[in-house]
């Protein structure tokens, strides 16, 4: 049985959980708060970040969400999340990276810092200007996603893929933190409603982070 | 023939060039300065970042260095840079990500901002404190690399891999920008001397970026 070191709002852990869920692979959660910099966790992953996926029986320790997803894709054939040709996979990977880095750096990271980490670790209030800027950038990103979904069935093309999982993971954390204004983004909203109703996604929506709660619409499939 | 959109000090483009070189795959360089935010480049890659690898004949546009490397690995069998088992590949990928993100964010990005971008774009002088902090972190990273190479023939294990290419790409840019103090890092220095002598690496070492030159030892294999 896999053990996944994570915390409820870690978007990278969410991506891995969605992949494990889609593949029907069992796992148990181990709560890890990377900001605590626990020695045992740093010994396991010197980068100090979640997620880490551990196979206790085989002694395998997998680190970094992209490396974990590639490992799971290579070793579990069912429900591939990198379908199609090499060119299709390049587009899937481009968009997974888009969400893991660009969307994360511009939207998720500042929202998490202002709304969660500041309160949890530093006992400070969020900065309204930083929150407004993250929400403004979230809106631009959703314009881009609207455009993609105007041209494609799923995020990266005709087939459901890792790009959808990465997008849903990061958007769900931004939504939990009140960073998404859904007005005017019907295409993305429709896609996200579909994501929310998948069995792989539903367990994530019921979990809560201490000190910060989600808006009312967060866990509703019809929102 | 591939066209690679890049600039001489882009570490991600260097990683792709090293991979193309190791595979013996021909390519031509197209100079792109991402900070110019050229419209035609943004149309090609809305993330606005180098590298972009284009196959003019097939009309294929590949974006993001990790997605490009995976594409090249999948389509060109010779000289695999992801050798071994799925677990070996996970370790290769963990370390490629380590350099592409942790080393880049802590060392390469601040060095590039202070020593190159500030002068080139903003006509400002570098901040000595920021440079010192980047060099301090570079030193910690090299301690970690020394430790890895005490236990392994190459960066990620017994076989030469993408982890070596990623490490060499980022370390070479940090070295060009004067951010590496090699004293006390004989293990890493020995490994890096080997990297510098590879045919894939030599063309990179002769190139220069405008406004900022490298230290004397930069292009010497014996340094």
Coordinates of C-alpha atoms in Angstrom, one line a residue, chain B:
Chain B
X1 CA 16.1 20.5 -38.9
X2 CA 15.1 21.6 -35.5
X3 CA 15.1 25.3 -34.6
X4 CA 15.7 26.1 -30.9
X5 CA 14.6 29.5 -29.6
X6 CA 17.0 30.4 -26.8
X7 CA 19.6 32.9 -25.5
X8 CA 23.1 32.0 -24.5
X9 CA 22.6 31.9 -20.7
X10 CA 19.2 30.2 -20.6
X11 CA 19.9 27.1 -18.4
X12 CA 16.8 25.3 -19.7
X13 CA 17.8 25.8 -23.3
X14 CA 21.3 24.5 -22.4
X15 CA 19.8 21.4 -20.9
X16 CA 17.9 20.8 -24.2
X17 CA 21.0 21.5 -26.3
X18 CA 23.0 19.0 -24.2
X19 CA 20.3 16.4 -24.8
X20 CA 20.2 17.1 -28.6
X21 CA 24.1 17.0 -28.6
X22 CA 24.2 13.7 -26.7
X23 CA 21.7 12.2 -29.2
X24 CA 23.7 13.6 -32.2
X25 CA 20.6 15.4 -33.4
X26 CA 21.2 18.5 -35.5
X27 CA 19.6 21.9 -34.7
X28 CA 20.0 25.6 -35.4
X29 CA 19.8 28.3 -32.9
X30 CA 17.3 31.2 -33.0
X31 CA 18.2 34.0 -30.6
X32 CA 15.2 35.0 -28.4
X33 CA 15.3 37.4 -25.5
X34 CA 12.2 36.5 -23.4
X35 CA 12.3 39.8 -21.5
X36 CA 11.5 41.6 -24.8
X37 CA 8.1 39.8 -24.8
X38 CA 8.1 39.8 -28.6
X39 CA 4.5 39.3 -30.0
X40 CA 5.4 36.6 -32.4
X41 CA 7.2 34.6 -29.7
X42 CA 4.2 35.0 -27.3
X43 CA 1.9 33.7 -30.1
X44 CA 4.1 30.6 -30.2
X45 CA 4.5 30.2 -26.5
X46 CA 2.0 32.1 -24.3
X47 CA 4.2 31.4 -21.3
X48 CA 6.8 33.6 -22.9
X49 CA 9.7 31.5 -21.9
X50 CA 12.7 29.8 -23.7
X51 CA 13.3 27.2 -24.8
X52 CA 10.9 26.5 -27.7
X53 CA 11.9 23.7 -30.1
X54 CA 10.3 24.0 -33.6
X55 CA 10.2 21.5 -36.5
X56 CA 9.5 23.8 -39.4
X57 CA 8.8 21.0 -41.8
X58 CA 6.3 19.1 -39.6
X59 CA 4.9 22.3 -38.1
X60 CA 5.6 20.9 -34.6
X61 CA 6.1 23.4 -31.7
X62 CA 7.5 22.0 -28.5
X63 CA 7.3 24.1 -25.3
X64 CA 8.9 23.7 -21.9
X65 CA 12.3 22.1 -21.4
X66 CA 11.0 19.1 -19.5
X67 CA 8.3 18.4 -22.1
X68 CA 10.9 18.8 -24.9
X69 CA 13.3 16.4 -23.2
X70 CA 10.5 13.8 -22.7
X71 CA 9.5 14.2 -26.4
X72 CA 13.1 13.7 -27.6
X73 CA 13.5 10.7 -25.3
X74 CA 10.4 9.1 -26.6
X75 CA 11.1 9.7 -30.3
X76 CA 14.9 9.2 -30.5
X77 CA 16.0 5.9 -29.0
X78 CA 19.8 6.3 -29.3
X79 CA 21.7 7.6 -26.3
X80 CA 18.9 7.4 -23.8
X81 CA 19.2 9.9 -21.0
X82 CA 16.5 8.1 -18.9
X83 CA 18.2 4.7 -18.5
X84 CA 17.4 1.9 -16.0
X85 CA 14.2 0.9 -14.3
X86 CA 11.2 3.1 -13.5
X87 CA 12.7 3.6 -10.0
X88 CA 16.0 4.8 -11.6
X89 CA 14.1 7.1 -13.9
X90 CA 12.2 8.5 -10.9
X91 CA 15.5 9.4 -9.2
X92 CA 16.8 10.9 -12.5
X93 CA 13.7 13.0 -12.7
X94 CA 13.8 14.1 -9.1
X95 CA 17.3 15.5 -9.6
X96 CA 16.5 17.1 -12.9
X97 CA 13.6 18.9 -11.1
X98 CA 16.0 19.7 -8.2
X99 CA 18.2 21.7 -10.6
X100 CA 15.4 23.0 -12.8
X101 CA 13.6 24.4 -9.8
X102 CA 15.4 24.5 -6.5
X103 CA 18.9 25.3 -7.8
X104 CA 17.4 27.6 -10.4
X105 CA 15.2 29.5 -8.0
X106 CA 17.8 29.8 -5.2
X107 CA 21.0 30.3 -7.3
X108 CA 20.5 30.9 -11.1
X109 CA 17.5 33.1 -11.1
X110 CA 18.9 35.7 -8.6
X111 CA 22.3 35.6 -10.3
X112 CA 20.7 36.2 -13.7
X113 CA 18.5 39.0 -12.3
X114 CA 21.3 40.8 -10.5
X115 CA 24.1 40.3 -13.0
X116 CA 22.4 40.2 -16.4
X117 CA 18.7 41.3 -16.4
X118 CA 19.3 44.4 -14.2
X119 CA 22.0 45.7 -16.4
X120 CA 20.5 44.6 -19.7
X121 CA 16.9 45.7 -19.1
X122 CA 16.8 48.1 -16.2
X123 CA 20.3 49.7 -16.4
X124 CA 20.8 49.1 -12.7
X125 CA 23.8 47.8 -10.7
X126 CA 23.6 44.4 -8.9
X127 CA 22.7 44.2 -5.2
X128 CA 25.7 42.8 -3.3
X129 CA 23.6 41.3 -0.6
X130 CA 21.5 39.3 -3.0
X131 CA 24.6 38.1 -4.9
X132 CA 26.2 37.0 -1.6
X133 CA 23.0 35.1 -0.6
X134 CA 22.9 33.3 -4.0
X135 CA 26.6 32.3 -3.7
X136 CA 26.0 31.0 -0.2
X137 CA 23.1 28.9 -1.4
X138 CA 25.2 27.7 -4.4
X139 CA 27.8 26.5 -1.9
X140 CA 25.2 24.5 0.0
X141 CA 24.0 22.9 -3.2
X142 CA 27.5 22.0 -4.2
X143 CA 27.9 20.3 -0.7
X144 CA 24.9 18.2 -1.6
X145 CA 26.3 17.4 -5.1
X146 CA 29.6 16.4 -3.5
X147 CA 27.7 14.0 -1.2
X148 CA 25.8 12.5 -4.1
X149 CA 29.0 12.0 -6.1
X150 CA 30.6 10.4 -3.1
X151 CA 28.0 7.7 -3.3
X152 CA 27.5 7.4 -7.1
X153 CA 29.4 7.4 -10.4
X154 CA 27.0 9.9 -11.9
X155 CA 24.5 12.4 -10.5
X156 CA 21.5 10.0 -10.3
X157 CA 23.2 6.6 -10.1
X158 CA 25.6 4.3 -12.0
X159 CA 24.5 5.6 -15.4
X160 CA 25.0 9.0 -17.1
X161 CA 21.6 10.6 -17.4
X162 CA 19.4 13.7 -17.8
X163 CA 20.2 14.6 -14.2
X164 CA 23.8 15.2 -15.2
X165 CA 22.6 17.3 -18.2
X166 CA 20.3 19.4 -16.0
X167 CA 23.0 19.8 -13.3
X168 CA 25.6 20.9 -15.8
X169 CA 23.3 23.3 -17.6
X170 CA 22.4 25.2 -14.4
X171 CA 25.8 25.0 -12.8
X172 CA 27.4 26.3 -16.0
X173 CA 25.2 29.4 -16.0
X174 CA 25.9 30.0 -12.3
X175 CA 29.6 29.6 -13.0
X176 CA 29.5 32.0 -16.0
X177 CA 27.9 34.6 -13.7
X178 CA 30.6 34.2 -11.1
X179 CA 28.3 32.5 -8.6
X180 CA 30.4 29.4 -7.9
X181 CA 33.4 29.2 -5.6
X182 CA 35.0 25.8 -6.5
X183 CA 37.2 25.6 -3.5
X184 CA 36.4 22.6 -1.3
X185 CA 34.2 21.0 -3.9
X186 CA 36.7 18.6 -5.5
X187 CA 34.1 15.8 -6.2
X188 CA 31.8 18.1 -8.1
X189 CA 34.7 19.9 -9.8
X190 CA 36.0 16.5 -11.1
X191 CA 32.5 15.6 -12.4
X192 CA 32.1 19.0 -14.0
X193 CA 35.5 18.8 -15.7
X194 CA 34.2 15.6 -17.3
X195 CA 31.0 17.3 -18.4
X196 CA 33.0 20.2 -19.9
X197 CA 35.0 17.9 -22.0
X198 CA 32.0 16.2 -23.7
X199 CA 31.4 17.2 -27.3
X200 CA 27.8 18.1 -26.5
X201 CA 29.1 20.7 -24.0
X202 CA 32.0 22.4 -25.8
X203 CA 29.9 24.6 -28.2
X204 CA 28.1 26.1 -25.2
X205 CA 31.3 27.2 -23.4
X206 CA 32.5 29.3 -26.3
X207 CA 29.3 31.4 -26.4
X208 CA 29.1 34.8 -24.7
X209 CA 26.2 36.9 -23.5
X210 CA 26.2 40.6 -24.2
X211 CA 27.0 43.0 -21.3
X212 CA 28.3 40.3 -19.0
X213 CA 31.4 38.2 -19.4
X214 CA 32.4 35.0 -17.5
X215 CA 35.4 34.5 -15.1
X216 CA 38.7 33.3 -16.7
X217 CA 38.2 29.7 -15.6
X218 CA 34.8 29.4 -17.1
X219 CA 35.6 27.7 -20.4
X220 CA 38.7 25.8 -19.3
X221 CA 38.3 22.1 -18.9
X222 CA 41.2 22.1 -16.5
X223 CA 40.2 24.7 -13.9

